Every structure is written in structure tokens, then in C-alpha cells.
Amino acid sequence: MREPLKPVQLDKKERNKVLKQGFLASRVPQDLDAIVIGSGIGGLSIAVLLAKVGKKVLVLEQHDRAGGCCHSFSEKGFEFDVGIHYIGNLEETGRFRCIVDQLTNGQLQWEPLENPFDQVVLGPPENRRVYPIYSGNTRFPEELKKCFPGEEKAIDEFMRLVKNCSRGVWMVVLLKLLPSPVANFLAYTGLANRMSYFFSYGSRSLSDVVNSLTENKELRAVLCYIFGTYGNAPKEASFSMHSLLVCHYLPGAWYPKGGASQIAYNMIPIIEKAGGAVLVRAPVSRILLNAANEAIGVSVMKGQEEVHVRAPIVISDAGIFNTYQQLLPKEVQTHAAIQKQLSMLKHGEGGLSIFIGLNGTKEELGLKADNYWIFPENNLDELFNVYIKGEREDSTKNIPMIFVASPSAKDPTWEQRKLGKSTLSVVSFAPYSWFEEWKDGRVKNRGDDYEELKETIINSVLELLTQIFPEIKDKIEYVEAGTPITNQHYLAAPKGEIYGADHSTSRFTAEVCVTLRPKTPIKNLFLTGQDIVSCGFAGAIAGAMICGSAVLNRNLYRDIEALREKLNTNSKKVQ
């Protein structure tokens, strides 16, 4: 269903009526069909998919607003997105756009970014090189060839490999939808590897593949730059995972009009229309099991009281580690099948964010609707190795990669809401262990040592940013850093990771793929979101599509293809 387009809701109070509905036992719908733990995009998506077939779903969120990494927050008159910076594959007639339109009834509007959409910046101030990254199947490689004459063969081979690997992702979906015996046969006989480039290259590192294509260190760095969108250094990253990201942005890059909070705002009414609800400040303390160890509901902490909510199906978007290690009884955690899944994964790297509020318009400050990936040198693996293994006090002064974007410059509605103001968002990574000593402190009052460490990080980043964006100097009105323990508090990320389970080579094998499925070893308990397929907005939605297929016992991807065909046929008739 795609309803007539409504104006983008810019009134924060009106949005909050939808996004901030607090948990009360009286607000829990009767006769629920399913409970979803977590309101990230994976949780909201599965709830919408079930609502579309008439299921009554309750989504429970521990934070004070819905959306997970898709939520926004306001400070000192500025609005910041937490995790949405740009989304690819949203061309009008594409499969992914069709899915997103179904999840929002076509109400989520998208604004294309500049082209080039990314700028890769390498080197120190005295020798800084900037490489523009363009979208477009032919323009992307053509522009790279202009920057690297003589490397045409390497660039063409890179394009061939990433496209083959990305096309081969169909096998991931198939292995998760097929009956387990068939999926296991394909995985363990090696047939899946032979049938799909995705698995034949999944266990090869990004560095391994790219280094085999060229000796040019500068080109190697540029071909690897986007690894920051899943959090692994090139020597650990899966080439297949990287391929998905490269191809995700080949058709272009987009940003949601009105900011990231529009995503949840346009999904929740669909859940409510089917009789469900999305309630916040509802931390789930445990999954309720019956005597046969089957999931029958959840327990929600309301102050010091436990409120039991029951449903025949429980779906977790809390991540595999939280679900198995925090929400299940200890004796159930020891289940061999659960331990096998946990042994195949490790936590992703902790996320580091800096939010900057600026006085001035995008024109005055020289900000555009694009992104900057900034590295002090082109030896990316070495930079990250030194950073992660170094002393905390030294490493935080020399962050090896920062992603910088201006959400305010990307959003065409920004000037209507925040006249004469602008924002910058910075993302990087840091080990959780650097901040763990303060994890039990009070939020916004963790002590002077913690604040000093954040100040070191902020000063290091600002020094770099004022070189890249000189107009922002003396225009900074607000700046705050979010560390892995910030993510732990607001996003319930166990080790402060923003992309869920680690995306290294060991995860992207056929054997891991068939083991990590939405249906868990606990009857009536399912998993959705990033940990099912891959990270990010598109990855979490893919996890929800596969979860929905398992819960409903029907192939939702087949349904989407039928719908696309119908829509395209109708569109041609209108023309």
C-alpha cells in the first residue's frame, strides 16, 4: 500500500506524540500476536511486516524514544541524527525502494546527496590529497581512472569482483529461508561457495583482494575507504561485505527529508492501525519461558515492578548477544545450539561520535550534502593497528579515521526548522575497554577523568575539522562526544558497538550463514535486525524480511518482486 503523500511532519511535538509513547500496562493491547524487543529499524520493520497481514504487535523500547539508531535528539537548539548519514539503493523502481515504501506506506521522502557523494581525504595537512567518489555504474570507475591513470585494469577488475559478490548475496537469503537440512547440505558440501561469489570471497579479506589487484598504495586506500560503514580494518574485513556497501551506493545516495526521526514516525502508525503499539521506557528484563522452555512473552521493568506481557511469538531486535546472554535464563543459555551460534560471532568495535552545532547557514560555513572520509595516511591497516593497540591517552590524540557529514546540509527542510544554524556529525571507532571503567557512572556525570578523555578526543577532531572546513572556526556553539559507553546506555549495545556483531571474514561463510537464522533454538523466539544478515539500515531491513518470511512461513522477497512487477506494469499503463 502506498498512500497519497502527506507533508513532512516538521513539528517536533507532533512527532513526539508518536515516538515517545511511554509504557503503561494499560497501554498494552489485548490478545497480542507478537512482541518485538527493540524499536531499531529491524524491530520496527518486522512489526510493520506482521501488521500488514493483520497481526497485532507490541514493540518495546528501553530508550525514551523509538527508532534505535534511527532516532534523533535535540541539544541547545540543534537536532542531531544518531546513526543515519546516507542510504543507497533508493532509485525509484528498485527492489529496496519498494520495500522501504511498503514499510512506510510511501510517506518517507528522500533527498539525493551531491555527486560526488563521498570525498576521500588522505595525508597530513602539508600533503593532503582529496579523491571524489561518484555514484553511477560507469561514472564511479571512470572518475577513479582519472585520478589513477595506468590503473584502469585494477579498477575494472575491482568493479567486476564487487558486482559479482554483491549479486551473489541472493544465496545468503536462500540459505536462511530453505529448510535447515537443505541449507546445511549446500553449505557443508561447498556447493554454496561454488554457486555464489559472495561466499567464495566472503572469507577473503578486503586487503587480500585489493592488494592482489594493484601495488598502488593510494589506490588501495581509496578502494577500501568505505570500510568505516561496518567497522573493520581492511585486513580483517570481508571482501564480500565490502562489495555490498560499494554496490549499495552505485545507484546514488539519499537522506530522509526531515531527518532520521521521520523513519520511525512513518512506520509506527502502520503498527497501530493493526491494533498494535510501540511503547518506550520499557526495558525488557527477561524473556518468559514455559515449562517446555518455549517463549511465551516478556517481563518489562516498570520502576521496581515487573510487568509480564504474553504473546505466542517473541521477536528480538536487541542483538544476538543481548538476547541470548541477558534475556534468557542461565540454564537455557548453555543450550548447545545457542553456544554454537555465539561461538561464531564476536562483538563489533565500539562506536565513537561527535555532534557539533554551528552558528551559520550551510552556504556561510561551506557545508555541502556530501561526506568526508579522512585518513592521516594511506596505510590504513597499519594506522588502525597502531591505534587499537596503542596507549589510550596517545591513541585518542591520533584517531586514524573519521567520517564527517553535515545532516543540516543534506536536509532540504532544515532551514524551515533551524534558521541560521548548521550541524556536523563525526563518526569513528574506539575500543570499549578504554571507557569501561566509567560504565556504571551516571550519564552526563561520569566524573572529571572521563570528561577530560572526551575533551582530548574532541580537541583532536576539531583541529582536523577546522583544517578541512576553515569557515566553521569560531562558529561552534555546541559540541559533545558519544563514546562506546554512551552507546551502551542509549542503544543497549553490550560493548558499545553500533553495527552489532563483528563483520570480519569469519562471519561471512556459508557455515555461519546457515547457523544464524531468525528461528532460534528456543521455540517461538525469533531474531531480527543487523545480526541476521549485515549492519546498517539496509542490512537490518534484510534481517526483518528474512525474519518475517520465517514467522509467516512465506517468502516475502517473492511477494516484493510480484508487487514491483505489478507497480511497474501500472506505471507503464499510466504513461
Coordinates of C-alpha atoms in Angstrom, one line a residue:
M1 CA 0.0 0.0 0.0
R2 CA 1.3 3.4 -0.9
E3 CA -0.9 6.2 0.4
P4 CA -1.1 9.7 -1.1
L5 CA 1.9 11.7 0.0
K6 CA 1.4 13.9 3.1
P7 CA 3.6 16.9 4.0
V8 CA 6.7 16.1 6.0
Q9 CA 5.9 16.5 9.7
L10 CA 8.3 19.2 11.0
D11 CA 6.7 19.9 14.3
K12 CA 8.7 18.1 17.0
K13 CA 5.9 18.0 19.5
E14 CA 3.6 16.2 17.0
R15 CA 6.4 13.7 16.1
N16 CA 7.0 13.1 19.8
K17 CA 3.3 12.1 20.3
V18 CA 4.1 9.1 18.1
L19 CA 7.7 8.5 19.0
K20 CA 7.6 8.9 22.8
Q21 CA 4.6 6.9 24.0
G22 CA 5.6 5.7 27.4
F23 CA 5.0 2.1 28.7
L24 CA 2.0 1.6 30.9
A25 CA 0.3 -1.8 31.5
S26 CA -3.0 -0.2 30.5
R27 CA -1.5 0.7 27.0
V28 CA -0.6 -2.9 26.2
P29 CA -3.1 -4.2 23.6
Q30 CA -5.1 -7.3 24.4
D31 CA -4.7 -10.6 22.5
L32 CA -1.3 -9.8 21.0
D33 CA 0.1 -11.9 18.1
A34 CA 3.7 -11.0 18.7
I35 CA 6.0 -9.0 20.9
V36 CA 9.1 -7.3 19.5
I37 CA 12.0 -6.3 21.7
G38 CA 13.7 -3.2 20.5
S39 CA 12.5 -0.4 18.1
G40 CA 15.5 -0.2 15.8
I41 CA 14.8 -0.4 12.1
G42 CA 15.0 -4.3 12.4
G43 CA 12.4 -4.3 15.1
L44 CA 10.0 -1.7 13.6
S45 CA 10.3 -3.4 10.1
I46 CA 9.3 -6.9 11.4
A47 CA 6.4 -5.2 13.3
V48 CA 5.2 -3.4 10.2
L49 CA 5.5 -6.6 8.1
L50 CA 3.4 -8.5 10.5
A51 CA 0.9 -5.6 10.9
K52 CA 0.5 -5.6 7.1
V53 CA -1.1 -9.1 7.3
G54 CA -3.3 -8.1 10.2
K55 CA -1.1 -9.2 13.2
K56 CA -1.4 -7.2 16.4
V57 CA 2.2 -6.4 17.5
L58 CA 3.7 -4.7 20.6
V59 CA 7.1 -3.2 20.2
L60 CA 9.0 -2.4 23.4
E61 CA 11.9 0.1 23.6
Q62 CA 14.1 0.7 26.6
H63 CA 15.1 4.2 25.5
D64 CA 12.7 7.2 25.9
R65 CA 12.0 7.4 22.2
A66 CA 11.5 4.9 19.3
G67 CA 13.9 4.4 16.5
G68 CA 17.1 2.8 17.8
C69 CA 20.0 4.1 15.6
C70 CA 17.3 5.9 13.5
H71 CA 16.3 8.3 16.3
S72 CA 17.2 12.0 16.6
F73 CA 17.9 14.1 19.7
S74 CA 18.0 17.8 20.4
E75 CA 20.5 19.9 22.4
K76 CA 20.9 23.6 22.7
G77 CA 18.5 24.3 19.8
F78 CA 20.3 21.8 17.5
E79 CA 18.9 18.5 16.2
F80 CA 21.2 15.5 15.6
D81 CA 20.8 12.1 14.0
V82 CA 22.4 9.2 15.8
G83 CA 23.1 6.7 13.0
I84 CA 21.5 7.7 9.7
H85 CA 24.0 9.5 7.5
Y86 CA 23.1 8.3 4.0
I87 CA 21.3 5.4 2.4
G88 CA 21.9 3.9 -1.1
N89 CA 19.8 1.8 -3.5
L90 CA 16.8 4.1 -3.3
E91 CA 16.2 4.5 -7.0
E92 CA 12.5 4.8 -7.7
T93 CA 11.8 1.4 -9.3
G94 CA 14.4 -0.6 -7.3
R95 CA 13.6 -3.6 -5.0
F96 CA 15.0 -1.9 -1.9
R97 CA 12.9 1.3 -2.6
C98 CA 9.8 -0.9 -3.0
I99 CA 10.5 -2.5 0.4
V100 CA 11.1 0.9 2.2
D101 CA 7.9 2.3 0.6
Q102 CA 5.9 -0.6 1.9
L103 CA 7.4 -0.2 5.4
T104 CA 6.3 3.5 5.5
N105 CA 3.3 3.4 3.2
G106 CA 5.3 5.6 0.8
Q107 CA 5.4 8.5 3.3
L108 CA 9.1 8.6 3.8
Q109 CA 10.6 11.1 1.4
W110 CA 14.2 11.1 0.2
E111 CA 16.6 13.8 -0.9
P112 CA 19.5 12.8 -3.1
L113 CA 23.0 13.8 -2.0
E114 CA 25.6 15.7 -4.1
N115 CA 27.5 13.8 -6.7
P116 CA 30.3 13.2 -5.7
F117 CA 28.6 11.9 -2.5
D118 CA 31.9 11.0 -0.8
Q119 CA 35.3 12.7 -0.6
V120 CA 38.2 10.5 0.5
V121 CA 40.9 12.7 2.1
L122 CA 44.4 11.2 2.6
G123 CA 47.5 12.5 4.1
P124 CA 48.7 15.2 6.6
P125 CA 47.9 18.9 6.2
E126 CA 51.1 19.7 4.3
N127 CA 50.4 16.9 1.7
R128 CA 46.6 16.4 1.7
R129 CA 45.0 14.6 -1.3
V130 CA 41.3 14.5 -2.0
Y131 CA 39.6 11.9 -4.1
P132 CA 35.9 12.4 -5.1
I133 CA 33.7 9.3 -5.2
Y134 CA 30.9 9.5 -7.7
S135 CA 27.8 7.3 -7.9
G136 CA 26.8 5.7 -11.2
N137 CA 27.8 2.3 -12.7
T138 CA 30.0 3.8 -15.3
R139 CA 30.9 7.1 -13.6
F140 CA 32.2 5.6 -10.4
P141 CA 35.1 3.7 -12.2
E142 CA 35.6 6.4 -14.8
E143 CA 36.3 9.1 -12.2
L144 CA 38.6 6.7 -10.3
K145 CA 40.6 6.1 -13.6
K146 CA 41.0 9.9 -14.0
C147 CA 42.6 10.0 -10.5
F148 CA 44.7 6.9 -11.1
P149 CA 46.0 6.8 -14.8
G150 CA 47.6 3.5 -15.6
E151 CA 45.4 1.6 -13.0
E152 CA 42.5 1.0 -15.4
K153 CA 42.9 -2.8 -15.3
A154 CA 42.9 -2.9 -11.5
I155 CA 39.8 -0.6 -11.2
D156 CA 37.9 -2.7 -13.8
E157 CA 38.7 -5.9 -12.0
F158 CA 37.7 -4.4 -8.7
M159 CA 34.3 -3.4 -10.2
R160 CA 33.9 -6.9 -11.7
L161 CA 34.5 -8.6 -8.4
V162 CA 32.3 -6.3 -6.2
K163 CA 29.4 -6.6 -8.6
N164 CA 29.7 -10.4 -8.7
C165 CA 29.9 -10.6 -5.0
S166 CA 27.0 -8.3 -4.4
R167 CA 24.9 -10.1 -7.0
G168 CA 25.7 -13.4 -5.1
V169 CA 24.1 -12.2 -1.9
W170 CA 20.9 -14.0 -3.1
M171 CA 22.5 -17.2 -1.7
V172 CA 22.6 -15.6 1.8
V173 CA 18.8 -15.1 1.7
L174 CA 18.3 -18.6 0.2
L175 CA 20.3 -20.4 2.9
K176 CA 18.3 -18.6 5.6
L177 CA 15.0 -19.4 4.0
L178 CA 15.5 -23.0 2.9
P179 CA 14.7 -25.9 5.3
S180 CA 17.8 -26.4 7.5
P181 CA 18.7 -29.9 6.1
V182 CA 18.8 -28.5 2.5
A183 CA 20.7 -25.3 3.6
N184 CA 23.2 -27.3 5.6
F185 CA 23.8 -29.6 2.6
L186 CA 24.5 -26.6 0.3
A187 CA 26.8 -25.1 2.9
Y188 CA 28.8 -28.1 4.1
T189 CA 29.3 -29.7 0.7
G190 CA 30.8 -26.4 -0.7
L191 CA 28.0 -26.1 -3.2
A192 CA 27.1 -22.7 -1.8
N193 CA 30.6 -21.4 -2.4
R194 CA 30.6 -22.7 -6.0
M195 CA 27.2 -21.2 -6.7
S196 CA 27.8 -17.7 -5.2
Y197 CA 30.7 -15.3 -5.5
F198 CA 29.5 -13.9 -2.1
F199 CA 30.6 -17.0 -0.3
S200 CA 33.7 -17.8 -2.4
Y201 CA 35.0 -14.3 -1.4
G202 CA 33.3 -13.9 2.0
S203 CA 36.3 -15.4 3.9
R204 CA 38.9 -13.4 2.0
S205 CA 39.9 -10.1 3.5
L206 CA 39.4 -6.7 1.8
S207 CA 43.2 -6.1 2.0
D208 CA 44.0 -9.5 0.5
V209 CA 41.8 -9.0 -2.6
V210 CA 42.6 -5.3 -3.2
N211 CA 46.3 -5.8 -2.7
S212 CA 46.3 -8.5 -5.3
L213 CA 44.8 -6.0 -7.8
T214 CA 47.3 -3.2 -7.5
E215 CA 50.7 -2.1 -6.0
N216 CA 49.5 1.5 -5.7
K217 CA 49.0 2.2 -2.0
E218 CA 47.0 5.3 -2.7
L219 CA 44.5 3.4 -4.9
R220 CA 44.4 0.6 -2.3
A221 CA 43.3 3.1 0.3
V222 CA 40.6 4.7 -1.9
L223 CA 39.2 1.3 -2.9
C224 CA 39.0 0.3 0.8
Y225 CA 37.8 3.7 2.3
I226 CA 34.2 2.8 3.0
F227 CA 35.1 0.1 5.5
G228 CA 34.1 2.6 8.2
T229 CA 30.4 1.8 7.5
Y230 CA 30.8 -1.6 9.1
G231 CA 33.8 -1.1 11.4
N232 CA 36.6 -3.5 10.4
A233 CA 40.1 -2.6 9.3
P234 CA 40.7 -3.8 5.7
K235 CA 42.9 -6.8 6.8
E236 CA 40.0 -8.1 8.9
A237 CA 37.0 -7.0 6.8
S238 CA 35.2 -9.4 4.5
F239 CA 35.6 -8.5 0.8
S240 CA 32.0 -9.7 0.2
M241 CA 30.7 -7.4 2.9
H242 CA 32.6 -4.5 1.4
S243 CA 31.2 -5.3 -2.0
L244 CA 27.7 -5.0 -0.7
L245 CA 28.5 -1.4 0.5
V246 CA 30.2 -0.3 -2.7
C247 CA 27.3 -1.6 -4.8
H248 CA 24.7 -0.2 -2.4
Y249 CA 25.8 3.4 -3.3
L250 CA 26.4 2.8 -7.0
P251 CA 22.9 4.0 -7.9
G252 CA 23.3 7.1 -5.7
A253 CA 23.0 8.2 -2.1
W254 CA 19.9 9.7 -0.3
Y255 CA 18.9 11.3 3.0
P256 CA 15.5 11.3 4.7
K257 CA 13.7 14.7 4.4
G258 CA 13.1 16.0 7.9
G259 CA 15.8 13.9 9.4
A260 CA 16.2 10.3 10.7
S261 CA 13.2 10.5 13.1
Q262 CA 10.9 10.6 10.1
I263 CA 11.7 6.9 9.6
A264 CA 10.1 5.6 12.9
Y265 CA 7.4 8.4 12.7
N266 CA 6.1 7.0 9.4
M267 CA 6.3 3.3 10.5
I268 CA 4.6 3.4 13.9
P269 CA 1.1 4.3 12.6
I270 CA 1.0 1.2 10.4
I271 CA 1.6 -1.0 13.6
E272 CA -1.0 1.0 15.5
K273 CA -3.6 0.7 12.7
A274 CA -3.5 -3.1 13.0
G275 CA -4.1 -2.8 16.8
G276 CA -0.5 -2.9 17.9
A277 CA 1.6 -0.3 19.8
V278 CA 5.1 1.0 20.1
L279 CA 5.9 1.8 23.8
V280 CA 9.1 3.4 25.1
R281 CA 10.8 3.4 28.5
A282 CA 10.0 -0.3 28.5
P283 CA 13.2 -2.2 29.3
V284 CA 12.7 -5.9 28.8
S285 CA 14.4 -7.7 31.7
R286 CA 13.8 -11.3 30.5
I287 CA 12.0 -13.5 28.0
L288 CA 9.4 -15.6 29.7
L289 CA 9.5 -19.3 29.0
N290 CA 7.1 -22.1 29.9
A291 CA 8.0 -25.5 31.4
A292 CA 9.0 -26.8 28.0
N293 CA 11.3 -23.8 27.5
E294 CA 9.2 -22.2 24.8
A295 CA 8.9 -18.4 24.6
I296 CA 5.5 -17.2 25.9
G297 CA 6.2 -13.4 26.5
V298 CA 8.5 -11.0 28.2
S299 CA 8.9 -9.2 31.5
V300 CA 9.1 -5.4 31.4
M301 CA 10.6 -3.4 34.3
K302 CA 8.3 -0.6 35.3
G303 CA 10.2 1.1 38.1
Q304 CA 10.9 -1.7 40.6
E305 CA 7.9 -3.7 39.4
E306 CA 8.0 -6.5 36.8
V307 CA 5.1 -6.4 34.3
H308 CA 4.6 -9.7 32.4
V309 CA 3.3 -9.3 28.8
R310 CA 2.4 -12.5 27.0
A311 CA 2.2 -13.4 23.3
P312 CA 2.6 -16.6 21.2
I313 CA 5.6 -15.2 19.4
V314 CA 8.6 -13.2 20.7
I315 CA 11.0 -11.4 18.3
S316 CA 14.2 -9.8 19.4
D317 CA 15.9 -6.8 17.8
A318 CA 18.1 -6.5 20.8
G319 CA 21.1 -8.2 19.1
I320 CA 22.2 -11.8 19.4
F321 CA 24.4 -11.2 22.5
N322 CA 21.8 -9.4 24.5
T323 CA 19.1 -11.9 23.5
Y324 CA 21.0 -15.0 24.4
Q325 CA 23.2 -13.7 27.3
Q326 CA 21.0 -11.2 29.0
L327 CA 17.4 -12.1 28.4
L328 CA 17.4 -15.9 28.7
P329 CA 17.9 -17.9 32.0
K330 CA 21.4 -19.1 32.6
E331 CA 20.5 -22.8 32.3
V332 CA 18.9 -22.1 28.8
Q333 CA 22.0 -20.2 27.6
T334 CA 24.0 -23.4 27.9
H335 CA 21.9 -25.0 25.1
A336 CA 24.5 -26.4 22.6
A337 CA 22.8 -24.8 19.6
I338 CA 22.9 -21.3 21.3
Q339 CA 26.5 -21.8 22.3
K340 CA 27.4 -22.8 18.7
Q341 CA 25.9 -19.6 17.4
L342 CA 27.6 -17.4 20.0
S343 CA 31.0 -19.0 19.3
M344 CA 30.7 -18.0 15.6
L345 CA 30.4 -14.3 16.4
K346 CA 32.3 -11.6 18.3
H347 CA 31.3 -8.0 19.3
G348 CA 31.8 -5.3 16.8
E349 CA 34.2 -2.4 17.5
G350 CA 32.8 0.4 19.8
G351 CA 31.4 3.4 18.1
L352 CA 32.7 7.0 18.7
S353 CA 30.5 10.0 17.8
I354 CA 30.9 13.8 18.0
F355 CA 28.0 16.1 17.5
I356 CA 28.7 19.7 16.6
G357 CA 26.3 22.6 16.5
L358 CA 27.3 25.7 14.4
N359 CA 26.1 29.2 14.1
G360 CA 25.6 29.9 10.3
T361 CA 24.0 28.6 7.2
K362 CA 25.5 25.8 5.1
E363 CA 26.4 28.5 2.5
E364 CA 28.2 30.6 5.1
L365 CA 30.1 27.7 6.5
G366 CA 31.0 25.9 3.2
L367 CA 29.0 22.8 4.0
K368 CA 27.5 20.6 1.3
A369 CA 25.3 17.5 1.1
D370 CA 28.3 15.1 0.9
N371 CA 30.5 13.1 3.3
Y372 CA 34.2 13.2 4.1
W373 CA 36.3 10.2 4.9
I374 CA 39.5 11.5 6.4
F375 CA 42.7 9.4 7.0
P376 CA 46.1 10.8 8.1
E377 CA 47.9 8.4 5.6
N378 CA 47.2 5.7 3.0
N379 CA 48.4 2.7 5.1
L380 CA 45.0 2.1 6.6
D381 CA 45.7 -1.3 8.2
E382 CA 48.9 -0.1 9.9
L383 CA 47.1 3.1 11.1
F384 CA 44.4 1.1 12.8
N385 CA 46.7 -1.5 14.3
V386 CA 48.8 1.2 16.0
Y387 CA 45.6 3.0 17.2
I388 CA 43.9 -0.1 18.7
K389 CA 47.0 -1.5 20.3
G390 CA 48.3 1.9 21.5
E391 CA 48.0 3.6 24.9
R392 CA 44.6 5.2 25.3
E393 CA 46.0 8.7 26.0
D394 CA 48.2 8.6 22.9
S395 CA 45.7 6.9 20.5
T396 CA 42.8 9.3 21.3
K397 CA 45.0 12.2 20.1
N398 CA 45.6 10.4 16.8
I399 CA 42.4 8.9 15.5
P400 CA 43.1 7.1 12.2
M401 CA 39.8 7.5 10.5
I402 CA 36.9 10.0 10.9
F403 CA 33.7 10.2 8.9
V404 CA 32.3 13.7 8.7
A405 CA 28.9 14.8 7.4
S406 CA 26.5 17.7 7.7
P407 CA 23.0 16.5 8.3
S408 CA 21.7 20.0 8.1
A409 CA 23.2 20.5 4.6
K410 CA 21.5 17.3 3.4
D411 CA 18.0 18.0 4.7
P412 CA 16.0 20.4 2.5
T413 CA 13.6 21.1 5.4
W414 CA 16.4 22.1 7.8
E415 CA 16.2 25.9 7.2
Q416 CA 12.4 25.9 7.9
R417 CA 13.2 24.5 11.4
K418 CA 16.6 25.8 12.4
L419 CA 17.1 29.2 10.7
G420 CA 20.7 30.2 10.6
K421 CA 22.1 27.1 12.3
S422 CA 24.0 24.1 11.0
T423 CA 25.3 20.8 12.2
L424 CA 28.2 18.4 11.7
S425 CA 28.3 14.7 12.7
V426 CA 31.6 12.8 13.2
V427 CA 31.9 9.0 13.5
S428 CA 34.8 6.8 14.3
F429 CA 35.7 3.8 16.4
A430 CA 37.4 3.1 19.8
P431 CA 37.8 0.0 22.0
Y432 CA 35.1 -0.4 24.6
S433 CA 37.9 -1.2 27.1
W434 CA 39.2 2.4 27.0
F435 CA 35.9 3.6 28.6
E436 CA 34.7 0.5 30.6
E437 CA 35.9 1.9 34.0
W438 CA 33.1 4.5 33.8
K439 CA 30.3 2.3 32.6
D440 CA 28.5 2.3 35.9
G441 CA 28.7 6.1 36.4
R442 CA 25.7 8.4 36.0
V443 CA 25.0 9.5 32.5
K444 CA 26.2 13.1 31.9
N445 CA 28.0 12.9 35.3
R446 CA 30.7 10.2 35.0
G447 CA 33.5 12.2 36.5
D448 CA 36.3 14.6 35.6
D449 CA 38.7 11.9 34.2
Y450 CA 36.0 10.7 31.7
E451 CA 35.2 14.3 30.7
E452 CA 39.0 15.0 30.1
L453 CA 39.3 12.0 27.9
K454 CA 36.3 13.1 25.8
E455 CA 37.8 16.6 25.7
T456 CA 41.0 15.1 24.3
I457 CA 39.1 13.3 21.5
I458 CA 37.0 16.4 20.7
N459 CA 40.1 18.7 20.5
S460 CA 41.9 16.2 18.3
V461 CA 38.9 16.0 15.9
L462 CA 38.2 19.8 15.9
E463 CA 41.8 20.6 15.0
L464 CA 41.4 18.4 11.9
L465 CA 37.9 19.6 11.0
T466 CA 38.9 23.3 11.1
Q467 CA 41.6 22.5 8.5
I468 CA 39.0 20.8 6.2
F469 CA 36.2 23.3 6.9
P470 CA 38.0 26.6 7.8
E471 CA 34.7 28.6 7.9
I472 CA 33.5 26.7 11.0
K473 CA 36.2 28.1 13.2
D474 CA 34.8 30.5 15.8
K475 CA 31.2 29.3 14.8
I476 CA 31.0 26.3 17.1
E477 CA 28.1 26.8 19.6
Y478 CA 27.8 23.2 20.9
V479 CA 30.0 20.1 20.9
E480 CA 29.5 16.8 22.6
A481 CA 31.1 13.3 22.2
G482 CA 29.4 10.0 22.5
T483 CA 31.7 7.0 23.5
P484 CA 31.1 3.3 23.5
I485 CA 29.5 3.5 27.0
T486 CA 27.2 6.2 25.6
N487 CA 26.0 3.7 23.0
Q488 CA 25.7 1.1 25.8
H489 CA 23.4 3.3 27.7
Y490 CA 21.2 4.7 24.9
L491 CA 21.2 1.9 22.4
A492 CA 21.7 -1.1 24.8
A493 CA 24.8 -2.1 22.8
P494 CA 26.6 -4.5 25.1
K495 CA 30.2 -3.4 24.1
G496 CA 29.2 0.0 22.7
E497 CA 29.1 -1.4 19.1
I498 CA 26.9 0.5 16.6
Y499 CA 26.9 -2.2 13.9
G500 CA 26.1 -5.3 16.0
A501 CA 28.2 -8.4 15.7
D502 CA 31.6 -8.0 14.1
H503 CA 31.8 -8.1 10.3
S504 CA 35.1 -9.8 9.8
T505 CA 35.9 -12.6 7.4
S506 CA 34.9 -15.4 9.8
R507 CA 31.2 -14.2 9.8
F508 CA 30.7 -14.4 6.0
T509 CA 31.0 -18.1 5.4
A510 CA 28.2 -20.4 4.3
E511 CA 28.5 -22.4 7.5
V512 CA 27.9 -19.3 9.7
C513 CA 25.1 -18.2 7.4
V514 CA 23.1 -21.4 7.8
T515 CA 23.6 -21.4 11.6
L516 CA 22.5 -17.8 12.2
R517 CA 18.9 -17.9 11.2
P518 CA 15.8 -15.9 12.5
K519 CA 14.4 -19.0 14.1
T520 CA 16.3 -19.7 17.3
P521 CA 16.8 -22.9 19.2
I522 CA 14.0 -21.7 21.6
K523 CA 10.6 -22.4 20.2
N524 CA 8.6 -19.2 19.3
L525 CA 11.6 -17.0 19.8
F526 CA 12.9 -15.3 16.6
L527 CA 15.8 -12.8 15.8
T528 CA 15.6 -9.8 13.5
G529 CA 17.9 -6.9 12.6
Q530 CA 21.6 -6.4 11.9
D531 CA 22.9 -9.7 13.3
I532 CA 20.9 -11.8 10.8
V533 CA 22.5 -10.6 7.6
S534 CA 24.6 -7.4 8.0
C535 CA 24.7 -4.0 9.5
G536 CA 23.1 -0.7 8.8
F537 CA 19.7 0.4 7.6
A538 CA 19.5 -1.9 4.6
G539 CA 21.1 -4.8 6.5
A540 CA 18.7 -4.6 9.4
I541 CA 15.7 -4.4 7.0
A542 CA 17.0 -7.5 5.2
G543 CA 17.1 -9.2 8.6
A544 CA 13.5 -8.2 9.2
M545 CA 12.4 -9.5 5.7
I546 CA 14.0 -12.9 6.4
C547 CA 12.6 -13.0 9.9
G548 CA 9.1 -12.1 8.5
S549 CA 9.4 -14.9 6.0
A550 CA 10.2 -17.4 8.8
V551 CA 7.4 -16.2 11.1
L552 CA 4.8 -16.2 8.4
N553 CA 6.1 -19.2 6.5
R554 CA 6.1 -17.4 3.2
N555 CA 8.8 -15.8 1.0
L556 CA 8.4 -12.1 1.5
Y557 CA 11.0 -11.4 -1.2
R558 CA 8.9 -13.2 -3.7
D559 CA 5.9 -11.1 -2.6
I560 CA 8.0 -7.9 -3.1
E561 CA 9.0 -9.0 -6.6
A562 CA 5.4 -9.6 -7.5
L563 CA 4.4 -6.2 -6.2
R564 CA 7.3 -4.5 -8.1
E565 CA 6.2 -6.1 -11.3
K566 CA 2.6 -5.0 -10.7
L567 CA 3.6 -1.4 -9.8
N568 CA 5.9 -1.2 -12.9
T569 CA 3.1 -2.5 -15.1
N570 CA 0.7 0.0 -13.7
S571 CA 3.2 2.8 -14.1
K572 CA 3.7 1.9 -17.8
K573 CA -0.1 1.9 -18.3
V574 CA -0.3 5.4 -16.8
Q575 CA 2.5 6.7 -19.1

